Amino acid sequence: MEPDSPPHPKLPLTEILYFVFLRLVAASCFWFGLQYWAMLTGYTLSGHARFDMLNLPWRVAGTGLAVVFPVAALGLWLGVSWGAVIWVIGAGAQIAMYKVWPNIFGSNTLVPVMHCIVATVYILFQVAFWLDARQNDERARIDSP
C-alpha cells in the first residue's frame, strides 16, 4: 500500500542550492581561518609572519580574522543566521584591509572581489526566498474562502 503523503516534504531547488552555496562559503571561510592561523604560528611564509614578528596592524587583523573566519564557517555550515553575520564582519574587515589601508596590508584585489560576489549571490538568494514567500502568501489569500 502506498502512503498518501511522502514522509518528508520535498525541498525546493532554491533551498538545496542555497545550502550547497552556504557549505561552499563555509569551506572557504575555514580555509581563510587556517591560513591566518598558519601565518600567525609561523607555519607558512618561512616563519617570517609569526605573531611576534608582525607589526601592530597585522597582529590585530590576523588574530581577529583567525578567530572570526572559523566561527563564521561553523555558522554557515550549520545554516544558522548568525553565520552570515559573522561572515560579513570578516569579509568587511578583509575588504577594509585591502581597499582602505593598502599601504599597511598590501594590495589584494581577488579577496575583495570574491567577497562581493559571495555577498551578491547571498542577497539574490534572500530576494528569491522573499519572492517565493510573497507568492505563497498571495496563493493562500486567493484560495482562502
PDB file of C-alpha atoms in Angstrom:
ATOM      1  CA  MET A   1       0.000   0.000   0.000  1.00  0.00           C
ATOM      2  CA  GLU A   2       1.312   3.442  -0.954  1.00  0.00           C
ATOM      3  CA  PRO A   3       1.368   6.161   1.689  1.00  0.00           C
ATOM      4  CA  ASP A   4      -0.849   9.155   0.981  1.00  0.00           C
ATOM      5  CA  SER A   5       1.926  11.666   1.503  1.00  0.00           C
ATOM      6  CA  PRO A   6       5.695  11.418   1.479  1.00  0.00           C
ATOM      7  CA  PRO A   7       7.290  11.165   4.929  1.00  0.00           C
ATOM      8  CA  HIS A   8       9.374  14.291   4.379  1.00  0.00           C
ATOM      9  CA  PRO A   9       8.393  17.309   2.326  1.00  0.00           C
ATOM     10  CA  LYS A  10      10.494  17.757  -0.778  1.00  0.00           C
ATOM     11  CA  LEU A  11      12.811  20.783  -0.616  1.00  0.00           C
ATOM     12  CA  PRO A  12      12.643  23.242  -3.494  1.00  0.00           C
ATOM     13  CA  LEU A  13      15.680  23.521  -5.752  1.00  0.00           C
ATOM     14  CA  THR A  14      16.359  27.044  -4.480  1.00  0.00           C
ATOM     15  CA  GLU A  15      16.787  25.816  -0.906  1.00  0.00           C
ATOM     16  CA  ILE A  16      19.023  22.941  -1.965  1.00  0.00           C
ATOM     17  CA  LEU A  17      21.250  25.299  -3.964  1.00  0.00           C
ATOM     18  CA  TYR A  18      21.264  27.751  -1.051  1.00  0.00           C
ATOM     19  CA  PHE A  19      22.526  25.109   1.380  1.00  0.00           C
ATOM     20  CA  VAL A  20      25.189  24.000  -1.112  1.00  0.00           C
ATOM     21  CA  PHE A  21      26.230  27.643  -1.504  1.00  0.00           C
ATOM     22  CA  LEU A  22      26.427  28.098   2.282  1.00  0.00           C
ATOM     23  CA  ARG A  23      28.563  24.972   2.613  1.00  0.00           C
ATOM     24  CA  LEU A  24      30.967  26.189  -0.100  1.00  0.00           C
ATOM     25  CA  VAL A  25      31.306  29.573   1.601  1.00  0.00           C
ATOM     26  CA  ALA A  26      31.806  27.792   4.934  1.00  0.00           C
ATOM     27  CA  ALA A  27      34.629  25.715   3.460  1.00  0.00           C
ATOM     28  CA  SER A  28      36.316  28.845   2.105  1.00  0.00           C
ATOM     29  CA  CYS A  29      35.928  30.603   5.474  1.00  0.00           C
ATOM     30  CA  PHE A  30      37.508  27.639   7.209  1.00  0.00           C
ATOM     31  CA  TRP A  31      40.361  27.784   4.698  1.00  0.00           C
ATOM     32  CA  PHE A  32      40.846  31.514   5.377  1.00  0.00           C
ATOM     33  CA  GLY A  33      40.933  30.800   9.104  1.00  0.00           C
ATOM     34  CA  LEU A  34      43.508  28.036   8.646  1.00  0.00           C
ATOM     35  CA  GLN A  35      45.650  30.371   6.539  1.00  0.00           C
ATOM     36  CA  TYR A  36      45.625  33.044   9.226  1.00  0.00           C
ATOM     37  CA  TRP A  37      46.437  30.524  11.964  1.00  0.00           C
ATOM     38  CA  ALA A  38      49.276  29.100   9.863  1.00  0.00           C
ATOM     39  CA  MET A  39      50.628  32.603   9.289  1.00  0.00           C
ATOM     40  CA  LEU A  40      50.445  33.596  12.960  1.00  0.00           C
ATOM     41  CA  THR A  41      52.107  30.421  14.205  1.00  0.00           C
ATOM     42  CA  GLY A  42      54.925  30.639  11.654  1.00  0.00           C
ATOM     43  CA  TYR A  43      53.917  27.539   9.724  1.00  0.00           C
ATOM     44  CA  THR A  44      53.770  29.430   6.408  1.00  0.00           C
ATOM     45  CA  LEU A  45      55.845  32.163   4.764  1.00  0.00           C
ATOM     46  CA  SER A  46      59.024  30.569   6.179  1.00  0.00           C
ATOM     47  CA  GLY A  47      58.091  31.832   9.634  1.00  0.00           C
ATOM     48  CA  HIS A  48      58.511  35.486   8.611  1.00  0.00           C
ATOM     49  CA  ALA A  49      54.914  36.317   9.520  1.00  0.00           C
ATOM     50  CA  ARG A  50      54.841  34.865  13.014  1.00  0.00           C
ATOM     51  CA  PHE A  51      52.791  36.820  15.522  1.00  0.00           C
ATOM     52  CA  ASP A  52      55.837  38.166  17.363  1.00  0.00           C
ATOM     53  CA  MET A  53      57.377  39.402  14.100  1.00  0.00           C
ATOM     54  CA  LEU A  54      54.315  41.282  12.812  1.00  0.00           C
ATOM     55  CA  ASN A  55      53.601  44.973  13.196  1.00  0.00           C
ATOM     56  CA  LEU A  56      50.609  46.039  15.295  1.00  0.00           C
ATOM     57  CA  PRO A  57      48.007  46.380  12.481  1.00  0.00           C
ATOM     58  CA  TRP A  58      48.774  42.878  11.195  1.00  0.00           C
ATOM     59  CA  ARG A  59      48.680  41.465  14.727  1.00  0.00           C
ATOM     60  CA  VAL A  60      45.202  42.893  15.295  1.00  0.00           C
ATOM     61  CA  ALA A  61      43.854  41.913  11.875  1.00  0.00           C
ATOM     62  CA  GLY A  62      45.480  38.482  11.825  1.00  0.00           C
ATOM     63  CA  THR A  63      44.302  37.392  15.249  1.00  0.00           C
ATOM     64  CA  GLY A  64      40.820  38.787  14.724  1.00  0.00           C
ATOM     65  CA  LEU A  65      40.365  37.064  11.379  1.00  0.00           C
ATOM     66  CA  ALA A  66      41.928  33.828  12.653  1.00  0.00           C
ATOM     67  CA  VAL A  67      39.047  33.670  15.140  1.00  0.00           C
ATOM     68  CA  VAL A  68      36.233  35.188  13.056  1.00  0.00           C
ATOM     69  CA  PHE A  69      36.541  33.010   9.952  1.00  0.00           C
ATOM     70  CA  PRO A  70      36.336  29.578  11.646  1.00  0.00           C
ATOM     71  CA  VAL A  71      33.354  30.771  13.709  1.00  0.00           C
ATOM     72  CA  ALA A  72      31.685  32.042  10.520  1.00  0.00           C
ATOM     73  CA  ALA A  73      32.456  28.708   8.855  1.00  0.00           C
ATOM     74  CA  LEU A  74      30.691  26.842  11.647  1.00  0.00           C
ATOM     75  CA  GLY A  75      27.633  29.096  11.457  1.00  0.00           C
ATOM     76  CA  LEU A  76      27.422  28.885   7.676  1.00  0.00           C
ATOM     77  CA  TRP A  77      27.882  25.112   7.687  1.00  0.00           C
ATOM     78  CA  LEU A  78      25.036  24.738  10.154  1.00  0.00           C
ATOM     79  CA  GLY A  79      22.886  27.146   8.131  1.00  0.00           C
ATOM     80  CA  VAL A  80      22.131  29.439  11.064  1.00  0.00           C
ATOM     81  CA  SER A  81      21.574  33.168  10.640  1.00  0.00           C
ATOM     82  CA  TRP A  82      24.493  34.290  12.793  1.00  0.00           C
ATOM     83  CA  GLY A  83      26.922  32.556  10.423  1.00  0.00           C
ATOM     84  CA  ALA A  84      26.225  35.102   7.703  1.00  0.00           C
ATOM     85  CA  VAL A  85      26.532  37.956  10.206  1.00  0.00           C
ATOM     86  CA  ILE A  86      29.954  36.764  11.361  1.00  0.00           C
ATOM     87  CA  TRP A  87      30.990  36.277   7.720  1.00  0.00           C
ATOM     88  CA  VAL A  88      30.016  39.900   6.976  1.00  0.00           C
ATOM     89  CA  ILE A  89      32.281  41.034   9.831  1.00  0.00           C
ATOM     90  CA  GLY A  90      35.225  39.028   8.491  1.00  0.00           C
ATOM     91  CA  ALA A  91      34.621  39.979   4.870  1.00  0.00           C
ATOM     92  CA  GLY A  92      34.223  43.636   5.794  1.00  0.00           C
ATOM     93  CA  ALA A  93      37.487  43.521   7.719  1.00  0.00           C
ATOM     94  CA  GLN A  94      39.334  41.986   4.783  1.00  0.00           C
ATOM     95  CA  ILE A  95      37.834  44.455   2.317  1.00  0.00           C
ATOM     96  CA  ALA A  96      38.867  47.312   4.599  1.00  0.00           C
ATOM     97  CA  MET A  97      42.358  45.853   4.935  1.00  0.00           C
ATOM     98  CA  TYR A  98      42.993  45.592   1.217  1.00  0.00           C
ATOM     99  CA  LYS A  99      40.994  48.549  -0.108  1.00  0.00           C
ATOM    100  CA  VAL A 100      41.065  51.190   2.648  1.00  0.00           C
ATOM    101  CA  TRP A 101      44.579  50.585   4.020  1.00  0.00           C
ATOM    102  CA  PRO A 102      46.598  49.023   1.157  1.00  0.00           C
ATOM    103  CA  ASN A 103      49.753  50.833   2.297  1.00  0.00           C
ATOM    104  CA  ILE A 104      49.638  48.861   5.589  1.00  0.00           C
ATOM    105  CA  PHE A 105      48.270  45.466   4.493  1.00  0.00           C
ATOM    106  CA  GLY A 106      49.285  45.398   0.845  1.00  0.00           C
ATOM    107  CA  SER A 107      47.134  45.186  -2.240  1.00  0.00           C
ATOM    108  CA  ASN A 108      44.932  42.188  -2.955  1.00  0.00           C
ATOM    109  CA  THR A 109      42.137  42.598  -5.479  1.00  0.00           C
ATOM    110  CA  LEU A 110      40.971  38.975  -5.595  1.00  0.00           C
ATOM    111  CA  VAL A 111      39.778  38.707  -1.984  1.00  0.00           C
ATOM    112  CA  PRO A 112      37.501  41.802  -2.013  1.00  0.00           C
ATOM    113  CA  VAL A 113      36.071  40.829  -5.411  1.00  0.00           C
ATOM    114  CA  MET A 114      35.285  37.307  -4.196  1.00  0.00           C
ATOM    115  CA  HIS A 115      33.641  38.660  -1.039  1.00  0.00           C
ATOM    116  CA  CYS A 116      31.485  40.987  -3.167  1.00  0.00           C
ATOM    117  CA  ILE A 117      30.464  38.088  -5.419  1.00  0.00           C
ATOM    118  CA  VAL A 118      29.515  35.966  -2.393  1.00  0.00           C
ATOM    119  CA  ALA A 119      27.524  38.865  -0.910  1.00  0.00           C
ATOM    120  CA  THR A 120      25.704  39.400  -4.215  1.00  0.00           C
ATOM    121  CA  VAL A 121      24.779  35.723  -4.533  1.00  0.00           C
ATOM    122  CA  TYR A 122      23.611  35.673  -0.894  1.00  0.00           C
ATOM    123  CA  ILE A 123      21.400  38.728  -1.488  1.00  0.00           C
ATOM    124  CA  LEU A 124      19.963  37.136  -4.644  1.00  0.00           C
ATOM    125  CA  PHE A 125      19.055  34.010  -2.669  1.00  0.00           C
ATOM    126  CA  GLN A 126      17.364  36.125   0.001  1.00  0.00           C
ATOM    127  CA  VAL A 127      15.382  38.013  -2.666  1.00  0.00           C
ATOM    128  CA  ALA A 128      14.336  34.687  -4.224  1.00  0.00           C
ATOM    129  CA  PHE A 129      13.143  33.420  -0.830  1.00  0.00           C
ATOM    130  CA  TRP A 130      11.248  36.655  -0.196  1.00  0.00           C
ATOM    131  CA  LEU A 131       9.533  36.497  -3.607  1.00  0.00           C
ATOM    132  CA  ASP A 132       8.611  32.854  -3.044  1.00  0.00           C
ATOM    133  CA  ALA A 133       7.123  33.626   0.382  1.00  0.00           C
ATOM    134  CA  ARG A 134       5.192  36.551  -1.083  1.00  0.00           C
ATOM    135  CA  GLN A 135       3.835  34.380  -3.885  1.00  0.00           C
ATOM    136  CA  ASN A 136       2.799  31.697  -1.371  1.00  0.00           C
ATOM    137  CA  ASP A 137       1.014  34.336   0.754  1.00  0.00           C
ATOM    138  CA  GLU A 138      -0.921  35.568  -2.288  1.00  0.00           C
ATOM    139  CA  ARG A 139      -1.832  31.999  -3.203  1.00  0.00           C
ATOM    140  CA  ALA A 140      -3.101  31.380   0.330  1.00  0.00           C
ATOM    141  CA  ARG A 141      -5.237  34.538   0.272  1.00  0.00           C
ATOM    142  CA  ILE A 142      -6.724  33.736  -3.130  1.00  0.00           C
ATOM    143  CA  ASP A 143      -7.542  30.140  -2.181  1.00  0.00           C
ATOM    144  CA  SER A 144      -8.999  31.060   1.215  1.00  0.00           C
ATOM    145  CA  PRO A 145     -12.805  31.369   1.466  1.00  0.00           C
TER     146      PRO A 145
END
